[in-house]
Short mmCIF file of C-alpha atoms in Angstrom, two decimals:
data_model
loop_
_atom_site.label_atom_id
_atom_site.label_comp_id
_atom_site.label_asym_id
_atom_site.label_seq_id
_atom_site.Cartn_x
_atom_site.Cartn_y
_atom_site.Cartn_z
CA MET A 9 12.28 16.83 8.34
CA LYS A 10 9.59 19.24 7.12
CA ALA A 11 12.27 21.57 5.77
CA LYS A 12 13.89 18.67 3.93
CA ASN A 13 10.57 17.57 2.43
CA LEU A 14 9.84 21.14 1.37
CA PHE A 15 13.25 21.38 -0.30
CA ILE A 16 12.70 18.10 -2.18
CA THR A 17 9.23 19.22 -3.25
CA SER A 18 10.57 22.56 -4.49
CA ILE A 19 13.26 20.82 -6.54
CA THR A 20 10.68 18.41 -7.96
CA LEU A 21 8.40 21.25 -9.02
CA ALA A 22 11.27 23.19 -10.55
CA ILE A 23 12.31 20.18 -12.64
CA ALA A 24 8.74 19.57 -13.75
CA LEU A 25 8.26 23.19 -14.79
CA LEU A 26 11.51 23.14 -16.74
CA VAL A 27 10.39 20.04 -18.59
CA ILE A 28 6.99 21.58 -19.38
CA ALA A 29 8.77 24.70 -20.59
CA ALA A 30 10.93 22.56 -22.84
CA CYS A 31 7.76 21.04 -24.29
CA THR A 32 6.48 24.49 -25.33
CA GLY A 33 7.10 25.60 -28.90
CA ARG A 34 9.15 28.78 -29.38
CA ASN A 35 6.42 30.53 -31.38
CA SER A 36 3.47 29.05 -29.56
CA ARG A 37 2.20 28.68 -26.05
CA GLU A 38 0.80 25.28 -26.95
CA VAL A 39 2.47 22.46 -25.10
CA SER A 40 3.46 19.51 -27.26
CA SER A 41 5.14 16.21 -26.44
CA GLY A 42 6.83 16.43 -29.83
CA ASN A 43 9.05 19.23 -28.55
CA ALA A 44 10.39 17.18 -25.66
CA SER A 45 12.91 14.36 -25.58
CA ASP A 46 12.09 10.97 -24.15
CA GLU A 47 14.33 11.78 -21.20
CA GLN A 48 12.37 14.96 -20.46
CA ILE A 49 9.05 13.13 -20.62
CA VAL A 50 10.35 10.46 -18.24
CA ALA A 51 11.64 13.17 -15.90
CA LEU A 52 8.18 14.71 -15.84
CA ALA A 53 6.62 11.34 -15.03
CA ASP A 54 9.13 10.91 -12.21
CA SER A 55 8.26 14.36 -10.86
CA ILE A 56 4.57 13.45 -10.73
CA SER A 57 5.42 10.18 -9.02
CA THR A 58 7.37 12.10 -6.37
CA CYS A 59 4.42 14.43 -5.77
CA LEU A 60 2.16 11.42 -5.23
CA GLU A 61 4.35 10.22 -2.38
CA ASP A 62 3.20 13.00 -0.05
CA PRO A 63 -0.44 14.01 0.55
CA SER A 64 0.64 17.64 0.84
CA THR A 65 1.67 17.62 -2.84
CA TYR A 66 -1.29 15.76 -4.35
CA ASP A 67 -2.63 19.04 -5.75
CA MET A 68 0.71 19.63 -7.42
CA ALA A 69 0.55 16.17 -8.99
CA ASP A 70 -2.95 16.93 -10.28
CA SER A 71 -1.81 20.22 -11.77
CA LEU A 72 1.12 18.57 -13.55
CA LEU A 73 -1.10 15.78 -14.86
CA ARG A 74 -3.54 18.31 -16.30
CA GLN A 75 -0.70 20.03 -18.11
CA VAL A 76 0.58 16.70 -19.42
CA PHE A 77 -2.82 15.69 -20.74
CA ALA A 78 -3.03 19.04 -22.57
CA MET A 79 0.05 18.15 -24.64
CA PRO A 80 -0.92 17.33 -28.25
CA GLY A 81 0.49 13.95 -29.19
CA ILE A 82 1.20 12.82 -25.63
CA GLU A 83 -0.93 9.69 -26.15
CA GLN A 84 1.62 8.49 -28.70
CA SER A 85 4.44 8.74 -26.17
CA GLU A 86 5.80 5.52 -24.69
CA ALA A 87 5.31 7.19 -21.30
CA TRP A 88 1.55 7.59 -21.85
CA PRO A 89 0.61 4.47 -19.83
CA ILE A 90 2.72 5.78 -16.95
CA PHE A 91 0.85 9.09 -16.93
CA LEU A 92 -2.44 7.17 -16.94
CA PHE A 93 -1.16 5.09 -14.04
CA HIS A 94 -0.27 8.22 -12.09
CA GLN A 95 -3.71 9.66 -12.83
CA GLY A 96 -5.32 6.50 -11.50
CA MET A 97 -3.16 6.61 -8.38
CA TYR A 98 -4.03 10.27 -7.83
CA HIS A 99 -7.74 9.42 -7.82
CA PHE A 100 -7.04 6.39 -5.61
CA TYR A 101 -5.07 8.36 -3.03
CA THR A 102 -7.63 11.17 -2.93
CA GLY A 103 -10.51 8.74 -2.39
CA ASP A 104 -12.22 8.85 -5.79
CA LEU A 105 -12.24 5.07 -6.29
CA ALA A 106 -14.88 5.18 -9.03
CA GLN A 107 -12.72 7.41 -11.23
CA SER A 108 -9.62 5.45 -10.30
CA LYS A 109 -11.31 2.23 -11.41
CA LYS A 110 -12.19 3.77 -14.78
CA VAL A 111 -8.57 4.73 -15.39
CA PHE A 112 -7.18 1.36 -14.35
CA LEU A 113 -9.74 -0.59 -16.39
CA ARG A 114 -8.63 1.48 -19.39
CA LEU A 115 -5.03 0.60 -18.62
CA PHE A 116 -5.89 -3.05 -18.07
CA ASP A 117 -7.29 -3.25 -21.61
CA MET A 118 -3.92 -1.97 -22.90
CA LEU A 119 -1.95 -4.82 -21.31
CA PRO A 120 0.50 -6.36 -21.92
CA LEU A 121 2.88 -3.54 -22.84
CA ASP A 122 6.32 -3.94 -24.37
CA VAL A 123 7.62 -1.30 -21.98
CA GLN A 124 6.86 -0.92 -18.29
CA ALA A 125 6.34 -4.63 -17.62
CA ASP A 126 5.55 -3.83 -13.98
CA LEU A 127 2.20 -2.43 -15.11
CA SER A 128 1.09 -5.99 -15.88
CA ILE A 129 1.28 -6.52 -12.12
CA SER A 130 0.48 -3.15 -10.59
CA VAL A 131 -2.62 -2.41 -12.70
CA PRO A 132 -4.60 -5.59 -11.89
CA GLN A 133 -3.23 -5.42 -8.36
CA THR A 134 -4.73 -1.97 -7.88
CA LEU A 135 -8.02 -3.06 -9.44
CA GLY A 136 -8.10 -5.92 -6.94
CA VAL A 137 -7.74 -3.45 -4.10
CA ILE A 138 -10.51 -1.22 -5.48
CA TYR A 139 -12.92 -4.13 -5.87
CA ARG A 140 -12.01 -5.45 -2.42
CA ARG A 141 -12.83 -2.09 -0.88
CA GLY A 142 -16.11 -2.18 -2.75
CA GLN A 143 -16.77 -5.62 -1.22
CA GLN A 144 -16.84 -7.22 -4.66
CA THR A 145 -14.89 -10.29 -3.63
CA ASP A 146 -15.09 -12.29 -6.86
CA SER A 147 -13.81 -9.38 -8.94
CA ALA A 148 -11.08 -8.67 -6.40
CA LEU A 149 -9.88 -12.28 -6.54
CA TYR A 150 -9.95 -12.23 -10.35
CA TYR A 151 -7.67 -9.21 -10.60
CA TYR A 152 -5.44 -10.34 -7.74
CA ASP A 153 -4.96 -13.62 -9.60
CA ARG A 154 -4.06 -11.79 -12.82
CA ALA A 155 -1.46 -9.76 -10.90
CA LEU A 156 -0.12 -12.89 -9.22
CA GLN A 157 0.26 -14.76 -12.51
CA ALA A 158 2.15 -11.81 -14.01
CA ALA A 159 4.44 -11.66 -10.97
CA ILE A 160 5.12 -15.40 -11.28
CA GLU A 161 5.96 -15.00 -14.98
CA GLN A 162 8.39 -12.19 -14.15
CA ASN A 163 9.83 -14.17 -11.21
CA ASN A 164 9.78 -11.01 -9.09
CA ASP A 165 9.93 -11.91 -5.40
CA GLU A 166 9.15 -8.37 -4.25
CA TRP A 167 5.97 -8.26 -6.28
CA LEU A 168 5.12 -11.86 -5.40
CA GLY A 169 5.32 -11.01 -1.71
CA THR A 170 2.89 -8.14 -2.18
CA CYS A 171 0.47 -10.18 -4.32
CA TYR A 172 0.37 -13.10 -1.89
CA LEU A 173 -0.07 -10.66 0.99
CA ASN A 174 -3.08 -8.98 -0.57
CA VAL A 175 -4.84 -12.27 -1.26
CA GLY A 176 -4.14 -13.25 2.35
CA ILE A 177 -5.56 -9.93 3.58
CA LEU A 178 -8.70 -10.51 1.51
CA TYR A 179 -9.35 -13.95 3.00
CA ASN A 180 -8.51 -12.67 6.49
CA THR A 181 -11.07 -9.86 6.25
CA LEU A 182 -13.63 -12.47 5.15
CA MET A 183 -12.69 -14.45 8.28
CA GLN A 184 -11.58 -17.35 6.08
CA TYR A 185 -8.44 -17.80 8.15
CA LYS A 186 -7.48 -21.26 6.89
CA GLU A 187 -7.63 -20.06 3.30
CA ALA A 188 -5.57 -16.97 4.19
CA GLN A 189 -2.72 -18.84 5.89
CA PRO A 190 -0.94 -20.40 2.87
CA PHE A 191 -0.93 -17.07 1.02
CA LEU A 192 0.49 -15.31 4.06
CA ASP A 193 3.15 -18.02 4.43
CA LYS A 194 4.19 -17.43 0.82
CA ALA A 195 4.14 -13.66 1.34
CA VAL A 196 6.56 -13.92 4.27
CA ALA A 197 8.83 -16.33 2.37
CA CYS A 198 9.02 -14.04 -0.67
CA ALA A 199 9.54 -10.88 1.40
CA GLN A 200 12.43 -12.49 3.26
CA LYS A 201 14.24 -13.04 -0.05
CA THR A 202 14.29 -9.30 -0.71
CA ASP A 203 15.46 -6.16 1.06
CA ASP A 204 11.85 -4.96 1.19
CA GLY A 205 11.50 -4.54 4.94
CA TYR A 206 8.09 -2.95 4.59
CA THR A 207 6.43 -5.97 2.96
CA GLN A 208 8.21 -8.27 5.40
CA LEU A 209 6.84 -6.24 8.31
CA CYS A 210 3.31 -6.19 6.85
CA SER A 211 3.22 -9.87 5.98
CA GLN A 212 4.49 -11.00 9.37
CA GLN A 213 2.07 -8.73 11.23
CA VAL A 214 -0.88 -9.96 9.17
CA ARG A 215 0.22 -13.59 9.46
CA ALA A 216 0.50 -13.20 13.22
CA ALA A 217 -3.03 -11.77 13.41
CA ASN A 218 -4.28 -14.64 11.27
CA GLU A 219 -2.49 -17.19 13.44
CA VAL A 220 -4.12 -15.75 16.54
CA ALA A 221 -7.49 -16.28 14.86
CA LEU A 222 -6.48 -19.88 14.13
CA GLY A 223 -5.33 -20.45 17.71
CA LYS A 224 -1.70 -20.90 16.66
CA ASN A 225 -0.41 -18.78 19.51
CA ASP A 226 3.23 -19.88 19.51
CA GLU A 227 3.60 -19.18 15.81
CA ALA A 228 1.76 -15.89 16.23
CA GLU A 229 4.10 -14.75 19.01
CA ARG A 230 7.15 -15.56 16.89
CA ASP A 231 5.82 -13.58 13.93
CA ILE A 232 4.58 -10.58 15.86
CA ARG A 233 7.84 -10.21 17.77
CA GLN A 234 9.78 -10.20 14.50
CA ALA A 235 7.35 -7.69 12.98
CA TYR A 236 7.54 -5.48 16.07
CA LEU A 237 11.33 -5.51 15.90
CA LEU A 238 11.17 -4.38 12.26
CA ALA A 239 8.74 -1.61 13.21
CA GLN A 240 11.09 -0.45 15.98
CA GLU A 241 14.10 -0.51 13.64
CA ALA A 242 12.11 1.57 11.15
CA GLU A 243 11.16 3.96 13.98
CA SER A 244 7.55 3.67 12.84
CA ALA A 245 5.19 4.36 15.73
CA ASP A 246 2.26 3.69 13.39
CA TRP A 247 3.36 0.14 12.69
CA GLN A 248 4.43 -0.46 16.27
CA VAL A 249 0.83 0.32 17.29
CA ARG A 250 -0.49 -2.10 14.67
CA CYS A 251 1.80 -4.79 16.05
CA LEU A 252 0.71 -3.99 19.60
CA THR A 253 -2.92 -4.69 18.75
CA THR A 254 -1.89 -8.19 17.68
CA PHE A 255 0.11 -8.62 20.89
CA ILE A 256 -3.04 -7.68 22.81
CA SER A 257 -5.14 -10.18 20.85
CA LEU A 258 -2.56 -12.87 21.52
CA PHE A 259 -2.37 -12.31 25.29
CA ASN A 260 -6.13 -12.00 25.56
CA GLN A 261 -6.45 -15.39 23.92
CA ARG A 262 -3.93 -16.78 26.38
CA GLN A 263 -5.96 -15.21 29.19
CA MET A 264 -3.04 -13.06 30.32
CA PRO A 265 -4.75 -9.70 31.02
CA ASP A 266 -1.71 -8.18 32.75
CA SER A 267 0.43 -8.71 29.65
CA ALA A 268 -2.36 -7.35 27.44
CA ALA A 269 -2.66 -4.28 29.67
CA HIS A 270 1.13 -3.77 29.45
CA TYR A 271 0.95 -3.49 25.65
CA VAL A 272 -2.09 -1.22 25.83
CA ARG A 273 -0.03 1.18 27.97
CA ILE A 274 2.84 1.09 25.47
CA GLY A 275 0.40 1.75 22.66
CA SER A 276 -1.23 4.63 24.50
CA GLU A 277 2.19 6.29 24.86
CA LEU A 278 2.93 5.79 21.16
CA LEU A 279 -0.41 7.32 20.20
CA GLN A 280 0.70 10.56 21.80
CA GLN A 281 3.61 10.78 19.37
CA LEU A 282 1.74 10.84 16.10
CA VAL A 283 -1.57 10.56 14.35
CA VAL A 284 -2.01 6.97 13.23
CA ASP A 285 -4.70 5.20 11.28
CA PRO A 286 -8.00 6.15 12.99
CA VAL A 287 -9.10 2.52 12.95
CA VAL A 288 -6.03 1.55 14.95
CA ARG A 289 -6.50 4.45 17.36
CA LEU A 290 -10.17 3.61 17.91
CA GLN A 291 -9.41 -0.04 18.49
CA LEU A 292 -6.63 0.60 20.97
CA ASN A 293 -8.64 3.21 22.85
CA SER A 294 -11.57 0.78 23.05
CA LEU A 295 -9.26 -1.87 24.44
CA SER A 296 -7.99 0.54 27.08
CA HIS A 297 -11.53 1.12 28.33
CA MET A 298 -12.28 -2.58 28.33
CA LEU A 299 -9.25 -3.50 30.43
CA ASP A 300 -10.87 -3.14 33.83
CA GLY A 301 -9.56 -6.31 35.39
CA ARG A 302 -11.47 -8.61 33.10
CA ARG A 303 -10.36 -10.28 29.91
CA ALA A 304 -10.61 -7.83 27.02
CA VAL A 305 -11.57 -8.97 23.55
CA ALA A 306 -9.33 -7.73 20.78
CA GLU A 307 -9.70 -8.30 17.08
CA PRO A 308 -6.59 -8.50 14.92
CA VAL A 309 -5.71 -5.45 12.87
CA VAL A 310 -4.69 -6.26 9.35
CA CYS A 311 -2.45 -3.83 7.50
CA GLN A 312 -4.19 -1.77 4.87
CA ARG A 313 -1.17 -0.28 3.14
CA ARG A 314 1.04 -1.95 0.59
CA GLU A 315 -2.07 -3.13 -1.15
CA VAL A 316 -0.92 -0.81 -3.90
CA VAL A 317 2.70 -0.47 -4.86
CA PRO A 318 3.28 2.28 -7.45
#
């Protein structure tokens, strides 16, 4: 797998360098967007997007972005908003949320765009995530709502599933479980209309955790079993562990410590296979120590990814 990823990364870099070379004037070392075709500019944007898919190539994405921004006239290119989007995502992925917010607010002021209609959803969606992480709930809801309205206008079930999911996650983290439930119901319904297994997995896992908090144990068990099956089919130990924490919460609430302990053991084995989200690892390890014959108390784990969909 590592060899395959390295091969793909090498090809991506080679394509990007060829495009940059094509943007360089014959008698000058100055890079200019005017020397490149639209297809070459789009190829460069795609190369940067590929680099942003893997943390090991974030530096490469940053290097390519710096070269792009040095191109005279690049701001007049139709691909300019895409490069800004990639810059914002680079800062987001590397943890510089303040800089990411600046870029996305700049992009938000440019909306709507005749091209790249998805930006009308993804830009406010990302801003909602940033404000949510900054615990600025009102601002998060404002931008989530803008993203949701754009997704409704475009009648895009995949985006709608993600937008509803993120609003549900926000209310869940605020422990407003009743408010979260209808958004999570809509997220599951939209995800099931698409082939987006990831959003379906996330939405059903989050809805199950929310249902446990509401005391809807039968509904929670149905959802978490379906989510766990999707995680197994995807061979994702990370998401299997997330589902297991909800199983543990469910069986704790039903006062079935043996069943809870069973899923803790499964989770402990999975944790040996890979490095998962440290929050999940800490929670599961804490539960293991608490299972000493008494009823353990488990809080639901809500998925943190798929808040942002590039």
